[in-house]
PDB file of C-alpha atoms in Angstrom:
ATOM      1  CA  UNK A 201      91.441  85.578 103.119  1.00 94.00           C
ATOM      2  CA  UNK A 202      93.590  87.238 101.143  1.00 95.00           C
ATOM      3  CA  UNK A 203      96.959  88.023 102.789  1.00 96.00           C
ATOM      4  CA  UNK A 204     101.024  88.481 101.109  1.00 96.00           C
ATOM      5  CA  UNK A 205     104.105  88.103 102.841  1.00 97.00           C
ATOM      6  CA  UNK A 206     107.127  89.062 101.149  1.00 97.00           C
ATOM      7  CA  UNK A 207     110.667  89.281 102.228  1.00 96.00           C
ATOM      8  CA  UNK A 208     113.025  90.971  99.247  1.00 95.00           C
ATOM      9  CA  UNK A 209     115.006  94.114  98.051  1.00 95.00           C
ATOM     10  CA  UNK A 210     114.091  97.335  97.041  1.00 95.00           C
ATOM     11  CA  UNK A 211     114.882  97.648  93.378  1.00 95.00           C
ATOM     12  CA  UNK A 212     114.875 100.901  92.457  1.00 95.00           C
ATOM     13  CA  UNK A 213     114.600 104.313  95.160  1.00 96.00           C
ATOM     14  CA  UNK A 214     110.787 104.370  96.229  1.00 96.00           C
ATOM     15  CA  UNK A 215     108.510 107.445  95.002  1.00 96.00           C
ATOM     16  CA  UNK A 216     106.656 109.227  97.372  1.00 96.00           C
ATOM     17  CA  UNK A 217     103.630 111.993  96.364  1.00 95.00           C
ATOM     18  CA  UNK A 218     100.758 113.069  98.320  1.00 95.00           C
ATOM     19  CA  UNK A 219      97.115 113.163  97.348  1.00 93.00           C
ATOM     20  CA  UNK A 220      93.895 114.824  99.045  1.00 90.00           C
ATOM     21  CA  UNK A 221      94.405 116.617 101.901  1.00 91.00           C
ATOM     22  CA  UNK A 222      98.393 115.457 102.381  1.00 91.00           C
ATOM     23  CA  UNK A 223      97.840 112.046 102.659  1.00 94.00           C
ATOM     24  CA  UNK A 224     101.243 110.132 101.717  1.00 95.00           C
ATOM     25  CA  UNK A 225     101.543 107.551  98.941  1.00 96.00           C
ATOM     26  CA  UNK A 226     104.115 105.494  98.334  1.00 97.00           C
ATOM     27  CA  UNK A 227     104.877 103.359  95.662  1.00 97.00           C
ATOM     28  CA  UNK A 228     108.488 100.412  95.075  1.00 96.00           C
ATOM     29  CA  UNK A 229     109.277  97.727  93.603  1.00 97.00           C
ATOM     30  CA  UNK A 230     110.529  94.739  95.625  1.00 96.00           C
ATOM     31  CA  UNK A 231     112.581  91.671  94.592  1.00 96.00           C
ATOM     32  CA  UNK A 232     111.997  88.280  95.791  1.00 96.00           C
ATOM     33  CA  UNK A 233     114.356  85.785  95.188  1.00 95.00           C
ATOM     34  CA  UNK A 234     113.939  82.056  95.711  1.00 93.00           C
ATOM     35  CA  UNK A 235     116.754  79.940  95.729  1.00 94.00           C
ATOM     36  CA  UNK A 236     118.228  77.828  93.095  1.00 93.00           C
ATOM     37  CA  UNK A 237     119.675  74.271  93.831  1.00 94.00           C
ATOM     38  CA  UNK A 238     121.054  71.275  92.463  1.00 94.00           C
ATOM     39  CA  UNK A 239     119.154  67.562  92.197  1.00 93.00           C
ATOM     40  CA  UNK A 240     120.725  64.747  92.833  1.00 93.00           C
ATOM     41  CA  UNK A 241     121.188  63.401  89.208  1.00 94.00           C
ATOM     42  CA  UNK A 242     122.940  66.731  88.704  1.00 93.00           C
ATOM     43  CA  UNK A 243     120.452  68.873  87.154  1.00 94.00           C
ATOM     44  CA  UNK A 244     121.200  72.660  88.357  1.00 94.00           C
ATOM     45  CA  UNK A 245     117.691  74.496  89.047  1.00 93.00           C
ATOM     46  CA  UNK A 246     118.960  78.474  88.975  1.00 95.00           C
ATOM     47  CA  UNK A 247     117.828  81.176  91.568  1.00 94.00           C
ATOM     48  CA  UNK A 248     114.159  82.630  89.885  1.00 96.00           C
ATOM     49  CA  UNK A 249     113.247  86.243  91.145  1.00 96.00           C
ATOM     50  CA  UNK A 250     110.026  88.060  91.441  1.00 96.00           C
ATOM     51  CA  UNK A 251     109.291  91.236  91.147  1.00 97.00           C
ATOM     52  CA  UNK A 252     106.410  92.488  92.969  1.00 97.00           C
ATOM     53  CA  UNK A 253     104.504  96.745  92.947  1.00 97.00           C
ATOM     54  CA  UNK A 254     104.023  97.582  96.580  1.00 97.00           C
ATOM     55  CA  UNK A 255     101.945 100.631  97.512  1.00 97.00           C
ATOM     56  CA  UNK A 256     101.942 102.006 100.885  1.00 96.00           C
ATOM     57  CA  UNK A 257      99.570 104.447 102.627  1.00 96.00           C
ATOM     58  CA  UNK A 258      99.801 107.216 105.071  1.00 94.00           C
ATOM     59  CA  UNK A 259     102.218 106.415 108.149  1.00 95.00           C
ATOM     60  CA  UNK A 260     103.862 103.751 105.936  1.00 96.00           C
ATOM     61  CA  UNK A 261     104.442 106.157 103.138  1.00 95.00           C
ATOM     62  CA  UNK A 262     106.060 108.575 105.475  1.00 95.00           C
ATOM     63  CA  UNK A 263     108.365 106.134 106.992  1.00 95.00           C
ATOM     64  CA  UNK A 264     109.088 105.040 103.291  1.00 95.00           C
ATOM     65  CA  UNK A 265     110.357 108.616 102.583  1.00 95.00           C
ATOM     66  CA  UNK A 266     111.962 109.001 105.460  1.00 94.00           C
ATOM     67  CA  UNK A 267     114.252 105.842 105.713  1.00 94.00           C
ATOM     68  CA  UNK A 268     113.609 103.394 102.704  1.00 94.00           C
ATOM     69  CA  UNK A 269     116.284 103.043  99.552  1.00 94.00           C
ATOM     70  CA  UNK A 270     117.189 101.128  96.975  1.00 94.00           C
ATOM     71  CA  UNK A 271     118.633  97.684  97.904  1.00 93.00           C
ATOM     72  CA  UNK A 272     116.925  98.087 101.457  1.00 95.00           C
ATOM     73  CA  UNK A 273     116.066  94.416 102.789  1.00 96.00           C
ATOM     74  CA  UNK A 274     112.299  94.822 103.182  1.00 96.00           C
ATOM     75  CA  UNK A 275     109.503  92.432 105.423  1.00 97.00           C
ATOM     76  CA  UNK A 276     106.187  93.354 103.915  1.00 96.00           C
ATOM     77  CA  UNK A 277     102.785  92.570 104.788  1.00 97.00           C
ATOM     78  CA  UNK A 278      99.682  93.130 102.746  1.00 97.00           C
ATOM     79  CA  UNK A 279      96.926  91.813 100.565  1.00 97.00           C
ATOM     80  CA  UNK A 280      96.657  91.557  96.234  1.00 97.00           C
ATOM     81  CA  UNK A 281      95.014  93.974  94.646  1.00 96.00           C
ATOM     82  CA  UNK A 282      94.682  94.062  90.880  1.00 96.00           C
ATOM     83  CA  UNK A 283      93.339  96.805  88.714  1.00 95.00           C
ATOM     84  CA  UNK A 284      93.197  97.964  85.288  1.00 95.00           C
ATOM     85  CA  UNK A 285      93.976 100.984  82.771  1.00 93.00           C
ATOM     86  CA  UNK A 286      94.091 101.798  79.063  1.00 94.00           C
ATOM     87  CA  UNK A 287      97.549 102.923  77.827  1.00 93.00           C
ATOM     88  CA  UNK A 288      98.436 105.887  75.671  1.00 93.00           C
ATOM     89  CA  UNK A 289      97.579 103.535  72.527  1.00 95.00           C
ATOM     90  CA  UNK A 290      94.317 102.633  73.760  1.00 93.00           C
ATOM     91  CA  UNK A 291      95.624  99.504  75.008  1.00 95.00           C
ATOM     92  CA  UNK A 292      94.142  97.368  78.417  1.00 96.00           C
ATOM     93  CA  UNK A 293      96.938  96.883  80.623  1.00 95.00           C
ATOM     94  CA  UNK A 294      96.534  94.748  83.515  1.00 96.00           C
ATOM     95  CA  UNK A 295      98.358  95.855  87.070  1.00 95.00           C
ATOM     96  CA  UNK A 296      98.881  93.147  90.206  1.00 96.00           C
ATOM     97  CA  UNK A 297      99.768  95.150  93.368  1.00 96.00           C
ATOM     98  CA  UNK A 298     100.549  94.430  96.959  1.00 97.00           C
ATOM     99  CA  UNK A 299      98.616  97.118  99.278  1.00 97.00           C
ATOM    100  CA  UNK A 300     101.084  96.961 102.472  1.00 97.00           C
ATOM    101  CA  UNK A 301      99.539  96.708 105.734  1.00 96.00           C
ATOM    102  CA  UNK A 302     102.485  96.347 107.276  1.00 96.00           C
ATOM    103  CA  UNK A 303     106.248  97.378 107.010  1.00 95.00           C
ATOM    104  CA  UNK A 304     109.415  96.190 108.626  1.00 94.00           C
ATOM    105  CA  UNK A 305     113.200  97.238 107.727  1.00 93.00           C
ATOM    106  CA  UNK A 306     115.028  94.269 107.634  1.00 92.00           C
ATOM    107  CA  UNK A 307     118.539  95.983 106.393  1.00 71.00           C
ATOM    108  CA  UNK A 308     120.246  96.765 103.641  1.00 53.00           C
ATOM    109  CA  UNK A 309     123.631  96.528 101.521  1.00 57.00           C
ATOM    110  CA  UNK A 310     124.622 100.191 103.566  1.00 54.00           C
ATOM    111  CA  UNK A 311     124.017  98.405 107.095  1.00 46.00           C
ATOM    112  CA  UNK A 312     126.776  96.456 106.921  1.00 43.00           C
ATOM    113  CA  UNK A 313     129.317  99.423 105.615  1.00 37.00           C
ATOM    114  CA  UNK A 314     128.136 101.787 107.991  1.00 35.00           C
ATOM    115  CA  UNK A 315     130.822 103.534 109.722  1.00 33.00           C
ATOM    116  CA  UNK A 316     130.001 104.368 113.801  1.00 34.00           C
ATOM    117  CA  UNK A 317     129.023 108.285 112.680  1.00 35.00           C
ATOM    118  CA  UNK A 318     126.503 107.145 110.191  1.00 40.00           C
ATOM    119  CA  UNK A 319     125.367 104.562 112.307  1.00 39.00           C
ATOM    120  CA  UNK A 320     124.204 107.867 114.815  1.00 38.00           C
ATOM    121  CA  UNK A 321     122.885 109.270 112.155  1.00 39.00           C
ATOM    122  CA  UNK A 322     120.363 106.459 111.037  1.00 41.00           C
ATOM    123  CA  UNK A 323     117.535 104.893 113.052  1.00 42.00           C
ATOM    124  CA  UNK A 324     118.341 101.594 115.182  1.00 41.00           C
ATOM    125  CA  UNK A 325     116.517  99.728 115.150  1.00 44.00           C
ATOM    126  CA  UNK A 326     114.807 100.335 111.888  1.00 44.00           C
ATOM    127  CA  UNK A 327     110.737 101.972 112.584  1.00 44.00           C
ATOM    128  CA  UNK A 328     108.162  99.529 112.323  1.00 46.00           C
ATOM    129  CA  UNK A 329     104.578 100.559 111.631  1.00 46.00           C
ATOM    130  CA  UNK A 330     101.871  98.823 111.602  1.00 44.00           C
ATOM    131  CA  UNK A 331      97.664  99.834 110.017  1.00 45.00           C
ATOM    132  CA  UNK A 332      96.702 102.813 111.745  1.00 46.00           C
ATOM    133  CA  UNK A 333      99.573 103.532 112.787  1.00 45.00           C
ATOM    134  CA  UNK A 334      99.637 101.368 115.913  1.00 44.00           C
ATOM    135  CA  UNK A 335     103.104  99.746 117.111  1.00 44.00           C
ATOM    136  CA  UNK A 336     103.752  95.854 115.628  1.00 45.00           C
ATOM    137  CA  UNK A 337     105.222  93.892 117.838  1.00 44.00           C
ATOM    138  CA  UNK A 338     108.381  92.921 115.779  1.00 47.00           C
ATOM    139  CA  UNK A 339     107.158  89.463 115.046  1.00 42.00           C
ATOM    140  CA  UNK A 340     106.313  89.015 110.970  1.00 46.00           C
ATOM    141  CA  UNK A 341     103.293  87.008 111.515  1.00 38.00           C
TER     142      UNK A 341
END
């Protein structure tokens, strides 16, 4: 099996472009952040984030473009993909990716600023999609 969970940030604004015959791709990178703590003898073990490539399909995509920014709080589902490519210089390069099957706004830094008027104008509760685009049902697993 070969399944990714993820729960993070958007790091930078997602890009969107459309291949053959107007189907949506979208691409963002998404933080993950685990915790950092302190032993008992003292030792301080510092927060260690992740950065992960997501790429979205079709319905996902769209919803991307439509309502996904930088420092959006993100639930994604999806499995590892990795793939490979020479670089201008000739060079392998090796790419890991997530290929989301599933999407889920969890908030963002603007959700807790928002002022009544541009609470009307954004979606609550944030769209979910799921494959296909068939309705989850809100649960992450």
């Amino acid at each position: 099996m070969n399944k990714v969970m993820l729960i993070g940030n958007v790091g930078k604004e997602p890009e969107v472009r459309y291949v053959e015959q107007g189907v949506a791709v979208a691409s963002l990178s998404l933080a993950t952040t685990e915790r950092g703590y302190t032993l008992q003898n003292g030792t301080v073990v510092p927060d260690h984030t992740d950065w992960h490539n997501v790429i979205l399909w079709k319905k996902l995509a769209e919803i991307v473009e439509k309502y996904v920014h930088k420092g959006d709080r993100l639930y994604i589902e999806g499995r590892i993909r990795y793939r490979t490519y020479d670089d201008k210089q000739g060079q392998r390069r090796y790419v890991t990716e997530i290929w989301a099957d599933n999407l889920e706004l969890l908030g963002g830094p603007r959700s807790a600023s928002t002022t009544p008027t541009d609470a009307a104008a954004q979606p609550s509760p944030a769209p979910q999609a799921a494959p296909d685009g068939e309705q989850g049902s809100g649960l992450p697993f």
